[in-house]
Each structure stands twice: as structure tokens, then as C-alpha cells.
Amino acid sequence: MQSFRLLRTAALRAKPLSSTIRTPMRRGYAEAASDKIKLSLTLPHQAIYKATDVVQVNIPAESGVMGVLANHVPSIEQLKAGVVDIIEEGGASKQYFVSGGFAVVQPGSKLSINAVEAYTLDEFNVESVRAQLAEANKIATGSGSEQDIAEAKVEVEVLETLQAALKG
Amino acid sequence: MAFAWKAAGVSYNKYLSIAAQAIRKSLKEQARATAERRSQMELKVSRWENGKQGEAKYLGTTQQA
């Protein structure tokens, strides 16, 4: 009985305190209502984007091309060679051809893309892509070692993707 | 076809280096020269004994013939 009363008085004392603090119910993510995602696109030798606010990023994940907007579910994606499409604030879009790497979506609308090489499409030479593709195709269908053929097939795949991106 | 290269015994690391190499070679002249200079590396090794550097052994370069 004694302890019950103690609890009661404690509750009474606590009551006015809690009623003065008028914090609304907080729910996850709601306060970060920004519709921007902070993008970092980094190479071993250069940071192209450094926590820059952008609207959307389309990445060539191994499981397919995916678009990342603000408040995306945290995930790690392995990338294949392909075009990273960045829609910046104001609607301008930028395209980079990356070699592959990893994209990490972190909580709080952060996206980090790590790649070995990334260049804008206008930095490529269409002619040398074609020449390399012919060369790689020759090795891929040739009678080299299994290892050579497998590597040439990778090269063909990468170059075909690049060629398609340059045409489009 | 995803992972076709993996079935053929190519690791993702190898995939990346092939892809990066292909990209570097596909660049326009100026960017290509810069990129290829960046990937140039040399490796030398030498053993230190009693605070003295032993003979340096040259292990090679990434520069392509």
C-alpha cells in the first residue's frame, strides 16, 4: 500500500512536467522531409561529386538499372559498367560512364558511388571504341585460352555498353 | 546476362580492371594520356638489415609494352 502511494505521488508530480513539454509524436524520416539526395561520386584519384544535393541518380546495378531518390532504403549495389545518370537540382542531367564499382545508399538520403573510372560521354572517342571492340571480338571468338576468352568477353560487353551509350 | 563472366572464373576485381582499362583506352587523346599516366606504377623491394638498406630488387612495372 505504501509503495503504491509512493508511485501515485510520483506520477502526480511527473504529470505537470510532461504536459508542459509539447513535443509532437516523432516518426522516423518525417523530419528529414528534404526531397534531395546527397551524392558522392568518387574515384581513386578524384571526387566528382562530394555530398552534393541532387534529385535523382540512376545507377547500372548488377541486378538492373535502378533509380535512387531521397529516402531510399539503405542498400549496397554492385555496379557493372554503364551510365550513371544524375538529375541535378534544377532539372539538368549529367551522364557519366563508369567502369563498375559499388553504390552504397546510406540512411538519411546519402548515396556514395565508388568507381574505378568515370568519364562524361563527350570524353570518349567513338572510333577507338569501335577499333577495340573489333579487337576484343576477335579474341573472344578465337582459339585462345579459356581465361583469355572470358576476359575478352567481358571487354566486349563493356565496350558494347559504351558504344550503345555513345549512340543514344 | 548478369554474372556470365563470374561463371567463367573472372572475379569482380578482374572485371573492374578490364572495364577500367577498356574505358581508359576509349578516351580521347588528352584524357587518355592523363589516365594512363596515372595507372603507371613501379615496384621495388629491398630488405633492411642492421639499419642498412640491402640491395634493391626491381619487381616490374604496370607499363604496357
Short mmCIF file of N, CA, C and O in Angstrom, two decimals, chain A residues 65-127:
data_model
loop_
_atom_site.label_atom_id
_atom_site.label_comp_id
_atom_site.label_asym_id
_atom_site.label_seq_id
_atom_site.Cartn_x
_atom_site.Cartn_y
_atom_site.Cartn_z
N VAL A 65 19.15 -1.65 -63.96
CA VAL A 65 19.27 -0.21 -63.73
C VAL A 65 18.27 0.21 -62.67
O VAL A 65 17.11 -0.18 -62.72
N MET A 66 18.74 0.96 -61.70
CA MET A 66 17.81 1.41 -60.67
C MET A 66 17.94 2.90 -60.41
O MET A 66 19.02 3.47 -60.52
N GLY A 67 16.81 3.53 -60.12
CA GLY A 67 16.80 4.95 -59.82
C GLY A 67 16.79 5.14 -58.31
O GLY A 67 16.07 4.44 -57.62
N VAL A 68 17.62 6.06 -57.83
CA VAL A 68 17.66 6.31 -56.39
C VAL A 68 17.21 7.73 -56.13
O VAL A 68 17.78 8.69 -56.65
N LEU A 69 16.16 7.85 -55.34
CA LEU A 69 15.64 9.15 -54.93
C LEU A 69 15.96 9.36 -53.46
O LEU A 69 16.56 8.50 -52.82
N ALA A 70 15.55 10.49 -52.93
CA ALA A 70 15.72 10.75 -51.50
C ALA A 70 14.96 9.70 -50.69
O ALA A 70 13.99 9.12 -51.18
N ASN A 71 15.43 9.44 -49.49
CA ASN A 71 14.81 8.48 -48.58
C ASN A 71 14.72 7.08 -49.15
O ASN A 71 13.76 6.35 -48.88
N HIS A 72 15.70 6.72 -49.92
CA HIS A 72 15.74 5.35 -50.44
C HIS A 72 16.13 4.41 -49.31
O HIS A 72 16.83 4.78 -48.38
N VAL A 73 15.66 3.18 -49.42
CA VAL A 73 16.02 2.16 -48.43
C VAL A 73 17.53 1.92 -48.49
O VAL A 73 18.09 1.81 -49.58
N PRO A 74 18.22 1.88 -47.35
CA PRO A 74 19.66 1.65 -47.38
C PRO A 74 20.01 0.33 -48.07
O PRO A 74 19.36 -0.69 -47.82
N SER A 75 20.97 0.37 -48.95
CA SER A 75 21.36 -0.87 -49.62
C SER A 75 22.74 -0.71 -50.25
O SER A 75 23.25 0.40 -50.38
N ILE A 76 23.31 -1.82 -50.60
CA ILE A 76 24.61 -1.82 -51.28
C ILE A 76 24.43 -2.50 -52.62
O ILE A 76 23.88 -3.60 -52.70
N GLU A 77 24.82 -1.83 -53.68
CA GLU A 77 24.65 -2.39 -55.01
C GLU A 77 26.00 -2.51 -55.72
O GLU A 77 26.78 -1.57 -55.74
N GLN A 78 26.21 -3.69 -56.28
CA GLN A 78 27.40 -3.88 -57.11
C GLN A 78 27.07 -3.38 -58.51
O GLN A 78 26.01 -3.69 -59.04
N LEU A 79 27.94 -2.58 -59.08
CA LEU A 79 27.65 -1.98 -60.37
C LEU A 79 28.38 -2.70 -61.49
O LEU A 79 29.45 -3.25 -61.29
N LYS A 80 27.76 -2.65 -62.66
CA LYS A 80 28.50 -3.09 -63.83
C LYS A 80 28.81 -1.85 -64.67
O LYS A 80 28.28 -0.77 -64.41
N ALA A 81 29.64 -2.02 -65.66
CA ALA A 81 30.00 -0.89 -66.50
C ALA A 81 28.73 -0.34 -67.14
O ALA A 81 27.93 -1.09 -67.69
N GLY A 82 28.55 0.95 -67.07
CA GLY A 82 27.34 1.55 -67.63
C GLY A 82 27.24 3.01 -67.28
O GLY A 82 28.16 3.59 -66.70
N VAL A 83 26.09 3.58 -67.63
CA VAL A 83 25.91 5.02 -67.48
C VAL A 83 25.26 5.33 -66.13
O VAL A 83 24.24 4.74 -65.79
N VAL A 84 25.89 6.22 -65.39
CA VAL A 84 25.27 6.77 -64.19
C VAL A 84 24.63 8.08 -64.60
O VAL A 84 25.29 8.97 -65.12
N ASP A 85 23.33 8.16 -64.39
CA ASP A 85 22.56 9.32 -64.83
C ASP A 85 22.21 10.14 -63.59
O ASP A 85 21.55 9.64 -62.69
N ILE A 86 22.68 11.38 -63.56
CA ILE A 86 22.45 12.20 -62.38
C ILE A 86 21.54 13.37 -62.73
O ILE A 86 21.87 14.17 -63.62
N ILE A 87 20.40 13.43 -62.09
CA ILE A 87 19.50 14.56 -62.31
C ILE A 87 19.73 15.56 -61.18
O ILE A 87 19.43 15.29 -60.02
N GLU A 88 20.30 16.68 -61.56
CA GLU A 88 20.69 17.66 -60.56
C GLU A 88 19.53 18.57 -60.18
O GLU A 88 18.48 18.54 -60.81
N GLU A 89 19.79 19.40 -59.18
CA GLU A 89 18.80 20.38 -58.80
C GLU A 89 18.56 21.30 -59.99
O GLU A 89 19.50 21.73 -60.64
N GLY A 90 17.33 21.63 -60.27
CA GLY A 90 17.04 22.49 -61.40
C GLY A 90 16.78 21.70 -62.67
O GLY A 90 16.51 22.28 -63.71
N GLY A 91 16.88 20.38 -62.58
CA GLY A 91 16.45 19.55 -63.70
C GLY A 91 17.52 19.18 -64.71
O GLY A 91 17.28 18.33 -65.57
N ALA A 92 18.69 19.81 -64.64
CA ALA A 92 19.76 19.45 -65.57
C ALA A 92 20.22 18.02 -65.27
O ALA A 92 20.25 17.62 -64.12
N SER A 93 20.56 17.27 -66.32
CA SER A 93 21.02 15.92 -66.06
C SER A 93 22.43 15.72 -66.61
O SER A 93 22.81 16.31 -67.62
N LYS A 94 23.20 14.92 -65.90
CA LYS A 94 24.58 14.67 -66.29
C LYS A 94 24.79 13.18 -66.39
O LYS A 94 24.28 12.42 -65.56
N GLN A 95 25.55 12.76 -67.38
CA GLN A 95 25.78 11.34 -67.55
C GLN A 95 27.26 11.02 -67.48
O GLN A 95 28.08 11.66 -68.13
N TYR A 96 27.56 10.01 -66.69
CA TYR A 96 28.94 9.52 -66.59
C TYR A 96 28.96 8.05 -66.95
O TYR A 96 28.08 7.31 -66.51
N PHE A 97 29.94 7.65 -67.72
CA PHE A 97 30.12 6.22 -67.96
C PHE A 97 31.11 5.73 -66.92
O PHE A 97 32.25 6.19 -66.88
N VAL A 98 30.67 4.78 -66.08
CA VAL A 98 31.55 4.27 -65.04
C VAL A 98 31.97 2.83 -65.35
O VAL A 98 31.28 2.11 -66.08
N SER A 99 33.10 2.46 -64.78
CA SER A 99 33.65 1.13 -65.05
C SER A 99 32.96 0.05 -64.23
O SER A 99 33.15 -1.12 -64.47
N GLY A 100 32.19 0.45 -63.25
CA GLY A 100 31.68 -0.50 -62.27
C GLY A 100 32.31 -0.17 -60.94
O GLY A 100 33.30 0.54 -60.87
N GLY A 101 31.73 -0.70 -59.89
CA GLY A 101 32.16 -0.37 -58.54
C GLY A 101 31.02 -0.65 -57.60
O GLY A 101 30.23 -1.56 -57.87
N PHE A 102 30.91 0.14 -56.56
CA PHE A 102 29.82 -0.09 -55.62
C PHE A 102 29.07 1.20 -55.35
O PHE A 102 29.67 2.27 -55.28
N ALA A 103 27.77 1.07 -55.22
CA ALA A 103 26.93 2.19 -54.80
C ALA A 103 26.37 1.83 -53.43
O ALA A 103 25.80 0.75 -53.26
N VAL A 104 26.55 2.71 -52.48
CA VAL A 104 26.06 2.46 -51.13
C VAL A 104 25.03 3.53 -50.79
O VAL A 104 25.34 4.72 -50.77
N VAL A 105 23.80 3.08 -50.56
CA VAL A 105 22.76 4.01 -50.11
C VAL A 105 22.74 3.96 -48.60
O VAL A 105 22.49 2.90 -48.01
N GLN A 106 23.03 5.09 -47.97
CA GLN A 106 23.08 5.14 -46.52
C GLN A 106 21.81 5.80 -45.99
O GLN A 106 21.15 6.54 -46.71
N PRO A 107 21.48 5.54 -44.74
CA PRO A 107 20.31 6.20 -44.16
C PRO A 107 20.49 7.71 -44.19
O PRO A 107 21.62 8.20 -44.14
N GLY A 108 19.40 8.45 -44.25
CA GLY A 108 19.50 9.89 -44.26
C GLY A 108 19.79 10.44 -45.64
O GLY A 108 20.47 11.45 -45.78
N SER A 109 19.30 9.77 -46.67
CA SER A 109 19.43 10.26 -48.05
C SER A 109 20.87 10.54 -48.45
O SER A 109 21.21 11.63 -48.87
N LYS A 110 21.72 9.55 -48.28
CA LYS A 110 23.10 9.69 -48.74
C LYS A 110 23.40 8.57 -49.70
O LYS A 110 23.04 7.42 -49.46
N LEU A 111 24.05 8.92 -50.80
CA LEU A 111 24.42 7.90 -51.78
C LEU A 111 25.89 8.08 -52.12
O LEU A 111 26.33 9.15 -52.52
N SER A 112 26.66 7.01 -51.94
CA SER A 112 28.07 7.06 -52.31
C SER A 112 28.32 6.07 -53.42
O SER A 112 27.98 4.90 -53.29
N ILE A 113 28.86 6.56 -54.52
CA ILE A 113 29.23 5.67 -55.61
C ILE A 113 30.75 5.66 -55.72
O ILE A 113 31.37 6.71 -55.85
N ASN A 114 31.32 4.48 -55.63
CA ASN A 114 32.76 4.34 -55.78
C ASN A 114 33.03 3.58 -57.06
O ASN A 114 32.51 2.48 -57.24
N ALA A 115 33.80 4.17 -57.93
CA ALA A 115 34.10 3.51 -59.19
C ALA A 115 35.59 3.66 -59.50
O ALA A 115 36.27 4.48 -58.89
N VAL A 116 36.08 2.83 -60.40
CA VAL A 116 37.49 2.91 -60.77
C VAL A 116 37.71 4.07 -61.74
O VAL A 116 38.61 4.87 -61.58
N GLU A 117 36.86 4.13 -62.76
CA GLU A 117 36.95 5.21 -63.73
C GLU A 117 35.55 5.73 -64.02
O GLU A 117 34.59 4.95 -64.06
N ALA A 118 35.42 7.01 -64.22
CA ALA A 118 34.15 7.59 -64.64
C ALA A 118 34.43 8.81 -65.50
O ALA A 118 35.24 9.67 -65.14
N TYR A 119 33.81 8.85 -66.68
CA TYR A 119 34.02 9.98 -67.59
C TYR A 119 32.70 10.37 -68.22
O TYR A 119 31.83 9.52 -68.40
N THR A 120 32.56 11.64 -68.54
CA THR A 120 31.36 12.05 -69.26
C THR A 120 31.45 11.52 -70.69
O THR A 120 32.54 11.26 -71.20
N LEU A 121 30.29 11.37 -71.31
CA LEU A 121 30.25 10.70 -72.61
C LEU A 121 31.04 11.44 -73.68
O LEU A 121 31.56 10.83 -74.61
N ASP A 122 31.15 12.78 -73.55
CA ASP A 122 31.83 13.52 -74.61
C ASP A 122 33.36 13.36 -74.54
O ASP A 122 34.07 13.86 -75.40
N GLU A 123 33.84 12.64 -73.52
CA GLU A 123 35.29 12.44 -73.44
C GLU A 123 35.75 11.17 -74.15
O GLU A 123 36.93 10.85 -74.16
N PHE A 124 34.78 10.44 -74.71
CA PHE A 124 35.14 9.19 -75.38
C PHE A 124 35.33 9.39 -76.88
O PHE A 124 34.70 10.24 -77.49
N ASN A 125 36.18 8.56 -77.41
CA ASN A 125 36.45 8.59 -78.84
C ASN A 125 35.74 7.39 -79.48
O ASN A 125 36.11 6.24 -79.24
N VAL A 126 34.70 7.69 -80.26
CA VAL A 126 33.87 6.63 -80.84
C VAL A 126 34.70 5.68 -81.69
O VAL A 126 34.50 4.46 -81.67
N GLU A 127 35.67 6.28 -82.40
CA GLU A 127 36.48 5.48 -83.31
C GLU A 127 37.31 4.43 -82.56
O GLU A 127 37.38 3.26 -82.96
#
